[in-house]
Amino acid sequence: KEHPLDRELAAEHYRALKEDDPDGDVQRKLLRYIPERAANTVRFETALANTDVPLSFLWGMRDPVSGAAIAGELRTRMPGADLVEYADAGHCPHIEIPDRVAADILQRTAI
């Protein structure tokens, strides 16, 4: 891997999420979007496809779950969307290549 996720950095992020969680159940809370996404798929996809808001996706192509396959879906379903493909990043480009991601966000949000 060119940009491996450092185990200590990952642990630090997880500790930061848990720090203010009185239930100590941050993992379940973070993953509750999965059934919500399934229940509202048509609603979410319709909103994205029909918005007048410019869309930008910064995508880690090495993500084994939602990398290249989902990027292909985005290109097909939303050809007008801005899609930045990071060929050398996985699921967490903002952690793996933070300087590039920050620059791309700033470029797209500058007034």
Coordinates of N, CA, C and O in Angstrom, one line a residue:
K1 N 0.8 -1.2 0.0 CA 0.0 0.0 0.0 C 0.9 1.2 0.0 O 1.8 1.3 0.8
E2 N 0.5 2.2 -0.8 CA 1.2 3.5 -0.8 C 0.9 4.3 0.4 O 1.8 5.0 0.9
H3 N -0.3 4.3 0.8 CA -0.8 5.2 1.9 C -1.5 4.3 2.9 O -2.7 4.5 3.1
P4 N -0.8 3.5 3.6 CA -1.5 2.6 4.6 C -2.0 3.4 5.8 O -1.5 4.4 6.1
L5 N -3.2 3.0 6.3 CA -3.7 3.6 7.4 C -3.0 3.2 8.7 O -3.0 2.0 9.0
D6 N -2.3 4.1 9.3 CA -1.5 3.8 10.5 C -2.4 3.4 11.6 O -3.4 4.0 11.9
R7 N -2.1 2.2 12.2 CA -3.0 1.6 13.3 C -3.1 2.6 14.5 O -4.2 2.7 15.0
E8 N -2.1 3.3 14.8 CA -2.2 4.2 16.0 C -3.1 5.4 15.6 O -3.9 5.9 16.4
L9 N -3.0 5.9 14.4 CA -3.9 7.0 14.0 C -5.3 6.5 14.0 O -6.2 7.3 14.4
A10 N -5.6 5.3 13.5 CA -6.9 4.8 13.5 C -7.5 4.7 14.9 O -8.6 5.0 15.2
A11 N -6.6 4.2 15.8 CA -7.0 4.0 17.2 C -7.3 5.4 17.8 O -8.3 5.6 18.6
E12 N -6.5 6.4 17.5 CA -6.7 7.7 18.0 C -8.0 8.3 17.5 O -8.8 8.9 18.3
H13 N -8.4 8.1 16.3 CA -9.7 8.6 15.8 C -10.8 7.9 16.5 O -11.8 8.5 16.9
Y14 N -10.7 6.6 16.7 CA -11.8 5.8 17.4 C -11.9 6.3 18.8 O -13.0 6.5 19.3
R15 N -10.8 6.5 19.5 CA -10.8 7.1 20.9 C -11.5 8.4 20.9 O -12.3 8.7 21.8
A16 N -11.2 9.3 20.0 CA -11.8 10.6 19.9 C -13.3 10.5 19.8 O -14.1 11.2 20.4
L17 N -13.8 9.5 19.0 CA -15.2 9.3 18.8 C -15.9 8.8 20.1 O -17.0 9.2 20.4
K18 N -15.2 7.9 20.8 CA -15.7 7.3 22.0 C -15.7 8.3 23.2 O -16.5 8.1 24.1
E19 N -14.8 9.2 23.2 CA -14.5 10.1 24.3 C -15.8 10.7 24.9 O -16.0 10.7 26.2
D20 N -16.7 11.2 24.1 CA -17.9 11.9 24.6 C -19.1 11.0 24.5 O -20.2 11.6 24.5
D21 N -18.9 9.7 24.3 CA -20.1 8.9 24.1 C -20.4 8.2 25.5 O -19.7 7.2 25.8
P22 N -21.4 8.6 26.2 CA -21.7 8.1 27.5 C -22.1 6.6 27.5 O -21.9 5.9 28.4
D23 N -22.6 6.1 26.3 CA -23.0 4.7 26.2 C -21.8 3.8 25.8 O -22.0 2.6 25.9
G24 N -20.8 4.4 25.3 CA -19.7 3.6 24.8 C -20.0 2.7 23.7 O -19.5 1.6 23.5
D25 N -21.0 3.2 22.9 CA -21.5 2.3 21.8 C -21.4 3.1 20.4 O -22.3 3.1 19.7
V26 N -20.3 3.8 20.2 CA -20.2 4.6 19.1 C -20.2 3.8 17.8 O -20.8 4.3 16.8
Q27 N -19.7 2.6 17.8 CA -19.8 1.8 16.5 C -21.2 1.6 16.0 O -21.5 1.7 14.9
R28 N -22.1 1.2 16.9 CA -23.5 1.0 16.6 C -24.1 2.3 16.1 O -24.8 2.3 15.1
K29 N -23.8 3.4 16.7 CA -24.3 4.7 16.3 C -23.9 5.1 15.0 O -24.6 5.6 14.2
L30 N -22.6 4.8 14.7 CA -22.0 5.2 13.4 C -22.6 4.3 12.3 O -22.8 4.8 11.1
L31 N -23.0 3.1 12.6 CA -23.5 2.2 11.5 C -25.0 2.2 11.4 O -25.5 1.5 10.5
R32 N -25.7 3.0 12.1 CA -27.1 3.0 12.0 C -27.6 3.6 10.7 O -28.8 3.4 10.3
Y33 N -26.7 4.3 9.9 CA -27.1 4.8 8.6 C -27.4 3.7 7.6 O -28.1 3.9 6.6
I34 N -26.8 2.5 7.9 CA -27.0 1.4 6.9 C -28.4 1.0 6.7 O -28.9 1.0 5.5
P35 N -29.2 0.7 7.7 CA -30.6 0.4 7.5 C -31.4 1.7 7.0 O -32.3 1.5 6.2
E36 N -31.0 2.8 7.5 CA -31.7 4.1 7.0 C -31.4 4.2 5.5 O -32.3 4.6 4.8
R37 N -30.2 4.0 5.1 CA -29.9 4.1 3.6 C -30.7 3.1 2.8 O -31.3 3.4 1.8
A38 N -30.8 1.9 3.3 CA -31.6 0.8 2.6 C -33.1 1.2 2.5 O -33.7 1.1 1.5
A39 N -33.6 1.8 3.6 CA -35.0 2.1 3.7 C -35.3 3.4 2.8 O -36.5 3.5 2.4
N40 N -34.3 4.2 2.6 CA -34.6 5.4 1.8 C -33.8 5.6 0.5 O -33.6 6.7 0.0
T41 N -33.4 4.4 0.0 CA -32.6 4.4 -1.2 C -33.2 5.3 -2.4 O -32.5 6.1 -2.9
V42 N -34.4 5.0 -2.7 CA -35.1 5.8 -3.8 C -35.1 7.3 -3.5 O -34.8 8.1 -4.4
R43 N -35.5 7.6 -2.3 CA -35.5 9.0 -1.9 C -34.1 9.7 -2.0 O -34.0 10.8 -2.6
F44 N -33.1 9.0 -1.5 CA -31.8 9.6 -1.6 C -31.2 9.7 -3.0 O -30.7 10.8 -3.4
E45 N -31.4 8.7 -3.8 CA -30.9 8.7 -5.1 C -31.6 9.7 -6.0 O -31.0 10.4 -6.8
T46 N -32.9 9.8 -5.8 CA -33.7 10.8 -6.5 C -33.3 12.2 -6.2 O -33.1 13.1 -7.1
A47 N -33.1 12.5 -4.9 CA -32.6 13.8 -4.5 C -31.3 14.1 -5.1 O -31.1 15.3 -5.6
L48 N -30.3 13.2 -5.1 CA -29.0 13.5 -5.7 C -29.1 13.6 -7.2 O -28.5 14.5 -7.8
A49 N -29.9 12.8 -7.9 CA -30.0 12.9 -9.3 C -30.7 14.2 -9.8 O -30.4 14.6 -10.9
N50 N -31.6 14.7 -9.0 CA -32.4 15.9 -9.4 C -32.0 17.2 -8.8 O -32.6 18.2 -9.0
T51 N -30.9 17.3 -8.1 CA -30.5 18.5 -7.4 C -29.9 19.5 -8.4 O -29.3 19.1 -9.4
D52 N -30.1 20.8 -8.1 CA -29.4 21.8 -8.8 C -28.1 22.2 -8.2 O -27.4 23.0 -8.7
V53 N -27.8 21.6 -7.0 CA -26.6 21.9 -6.3 C -25.4 21.2 -7.0 O -25.6 20.0 -7.3
P54 N -24.3 21.9 -7.3 CA -23.2 21.2 -7.9 C -22.7 20.1 -7.0 O -22.5 20.3 -5.8
L55 N -22.5 18.9 -7.5 CA -22.0 17.8 -6.7 C -20.5 17.5 -7.0 O -20.1 17.4 -8.2
S56 N -19.8 17.2 -6.0 CA -18.4 16.8 -6.1 C -18.2 15.6 -5.2 O -18.7 15.5 -4.1
F57 N -17.6 14.6 -5.8 CA -17.2 13.3 -5.0 C -15.7 13.1 -5.1 O -15.1 13.2 -6.1
L58 N -15.1 13.0 -3.9 CA -13.7 12.7 -3.8 C -13.6 11.3 -3.4 O -14.0 10.9 -2.3
W59 N -13.1 10.4 -4.3 CA -13.3 9.0 -4.2 C -12.0 8.2 -4.2 O -11.2 8.3 -5.1
G60 N -11.9 7.4 -3.2 CA -10.7 6.4 -3.1 C -11.0 5.2 -3.9 O -11.8 4.4 -3.5
M61 N -10.3 5.0 -5.0 CA -10.5 3.9 -5.9 C -10.1 2.6 -5.3 O -10.5 1.6 -5.8
R62 N -9.2 2.6 -4.3 CA -8.8 1.3 -3.8 C -9.7 0.8 -2.6 O -9.4 -0.2 -2.0
D63 N -10.7 1.5 -2.4 CA -11.7 1.0 -1.4 C -12.3 -0.3 -1.8 O -12.9 -0.3 -2.9
P64 N -12.1 -1.4 -1.1 CA -12.6 -2.7 -1.6 C -14.1 -2.8 -1.6 O -14.6 -3.7 -2.3
V65 N -14.8 -2.0 -0.9 CA -16.2 -2.1 -0.9 C -16.9 -1.1 -1.8 O -17.8 -1.4 -2.6
S66 N -16.5 0.2 -1.7 CA -17.2 1.2 -2.5 C -16.2 2.0 -3.3 O -16.4 3.2 -3.5
G67 N -15.2 1.4 -3.9 CA -14.2 2.1 -4.7 C -14.6 2.3 -6.1 O -15.6 3.0 -6.5
A68 N -13.9 1.6 -7.0 CA -14.1 1.7 -8.4 C -15.5 1.4 -8.9 O -16.0 2.1 -9.8
A69 N -16.1 0.4 -8.3 CA -17.5 0.0 -8.8 C -18.5 1.1 -8.5 O -19.3 1.5 -9.4
I70 N -18.4 1.7 -7.4 CA -19.4 2.8 -7.1 C -19.0 4.1 -7.9 O -19.9 4.8 -8.3
A71 N -17.7 4.3 -8.0 CA -17.3 5.5 -8.9 C -17.9 5.3 -10.3 O -18.4 6.3 -10.9
G72 N -17.9 4.1 -10.8 CA -18.5 3.8 -12.1 C -20.0 4.1 -12.1 O -20.5 4.7 -13.1
E73 N -20.7 3.7 -11.0 CA -22.1 4.1 -10.9 C -22.3 5.6 -10.9 O -23.3 6.1 -11.5
L74 N -21.5 6.3 -10.2 CA -21.6 7.7 -10.1 C -21.4 8.3 -11.5 O -22.2 9.2 -11.9
R75 N -20.4 7.9 -12.2 CA -20.2 8.4 -13.6 C -21.4 8.1 -14.5 O -21.8 9.0 -15.3
T76 N -22.0 7.0 -14.3 CA -23.2 6.6 -15.2 C -24.4 7.4 -14.8 O -25.1 7.9 -15.6
R77 N -24.7 7.4 -13.5 CA -26.0 8.0 -13.0 C -25.9 9.5 -12.9 O -27.0 10.2 -13.0
M78 N -24.7 10.1 -12.7 CA -24.6 11.5 -12.5 C -23.4 12.0 -13.4 O -22.4 12.5 -12.8
P79 N -23.6 12.0 -14.7 CA -22.4 12.3 -15.5 C -22.0 13.8 -15.4 O -20.9 14.1 -15.7
G80 N -22.9 14.6 -14.9 CA -22.5 16.0 -14.7 C -21.8 16.3 -13.4 O -21.3 17.4 -13.1
A81 N -21.7 15.3 -12.5 CA -21.0 15.5 -11.2 C -19.5 15.5 -11.4 O -19.0 14.9 -12.2
D82 N -18.9 16.3 -10.5 CA -17.4 16.3 -10.4 C -17.0 15.1 -9.6 O -17.4 15.0 -8.5
L83 N -16.2 14.3 -10.2 CA -15.7 13.1 -9.6 C -14.2 13.1 -9.6 O -13.6 13.0 -10.7
V84 N -13.6 13.2 -8.5 CA -12.1 13.1 -8.3 C -11.8 11.7 -7.9 O -12.2 11.2 -6.8
E85 N -11.0 11.0 -8.7 CA -10.6 9.6 -8.4 C -9.2 9.6 -7.9 O -8.3 10.0 -8.6
Y86 N -9.1 9.1 -6.7 CA -7.7 9.0 -6.1 C -7.3 7.5 -6.3 O -7.8 6.6 -5.5
A87 N -6.5 7.3 -7.3 CA -6.2 5.9 -7.7 C -5.4 5.2 -6.6 O -5.4 4.0 -6.5
D88 N -4.7 6.0 -5.7 CA -3.8 5.4 -4.7 C -4.4 5.5 -3.3 O -3.7 5.3 -2.3
A89 N -5.7 5.8 -3.1 CA -6.3 5.9 -1.8 C -7.5 4.9 -1.7 O -8.1 4.5 -2.7
G90 N -7.7 4.5 -0.5 CA -8.8 3.6 -0.2 C -10.0 4.2 0.4 O -10.5 5.3 -0.1
H91 N -10.6 3.7 1.5 CA -11.8 4.1 2.1 C -11.7 5.5 2.8 O -12.7 6.2 2.9
C92 N -10.5 5.9 3.2 CA -10.4 7.1 4.0 C -9.4 8.0 3.3 O -8.3 8.3 3.9
P93 N -9.6 8.6 2.2 CA -8.7 9.5 1.5 C -8.3 10.7 2.4 O -7.2 11.2 2.4
H94 N -9.3 11.1 3.2 CA -9.1 12.3 4.1 C -8.0 12.0 5.1 O -7.4 12.9 5.7
I95 N -7.8 10.7 5.5 CA -6.7 10.3 6.4 C -5.5 9.9 5.6 O -4.4 10.2 6.0
E96 N -5.7 9.2 4.5 CA -4.5 8.6 3.8 C -3.7 9.7 3.0 O -2.5 9.6 3.0
I97 N -4.5 10.6 2.4 CA -3.8 11.7 1.6 C -4.5 13.0 2.0 O -5.0 13.7 1.1
P98 N -4.4 13.5 3.2 CA -5.1 14.6 3.7 C -4.8 15.9 3.0 O -5.7 16.8 2.7
D99 N -3.5 16.1 2.6 CA -3.2 17.4 1.9 C -3.8 17.5 0.5 O -4.3 18.6 0.2
R100 N -3.9 16.4 -0.2 CA -4.5 16.4 -1.5 C -6.0 16.6 -1.4 O -6.7 17.4 -2.1
V101 N -6.6 15.9 -0.4 CA -8.1 16.0 -0.2 C -8.4 17.5 0.2 O -9.4 18.1 -0.3
A102 N -7.7 18.0 1.1 CA -7.9 19.4 1.6 C -7.8 20.4 0.4 O -8.6 21.3 0.2
A103 N -6.8 20.2 -0.4 CA -6.6 21.1 -1.6 C -7.8 21.0 -2.6 O -8.3 22.0 -3.1
D104 N -8.2 19.7 -2.8 CA -9.4 19.5 -3.7 C -10.7 20.1 -3.1 O -11.5 20.7 -3.8
I105 N -10.9 20.0 -1.8 CA -12.1 20.6 -1.2 C -12.0 22.1 -1.3 O -12.9 22.8 -1.7
L106 N -10.8 22.7 -0.9 CA -10.7 24.2 -1.0 C -10.8 24.7 -2.4 O -11.5 25.7 -2.6
Q107 N -10.3 24.0 -3.4 CA -10.5 24.4 -4.8 C -12.0 24.4 -5.2 O -12.4 25.3 -5.9
R108 N -12.8 23.5 -4.7 CA -14.2 23.4 -5.1 C -15.1 24.3 -4.2 O -16.2 24.5 -4.6
T109 N -14.6 24.8 -3.1 CA -15.4 25.7 -2.3 C -15.0 27.1 -2.2 O -15.6 27.9 -1.5
A110 N -13.9 27.5 -2.9 CA -13.5 28.9 -2.9 C -14.5 29.8 -3.5 O -15.1 29.4 -4.5
I111 N -14.7 30.9 -2.9 CA -15.7 31.9 -3.3 C -15.0 32.9 -4.2 O -14.0 33.3 -4.1

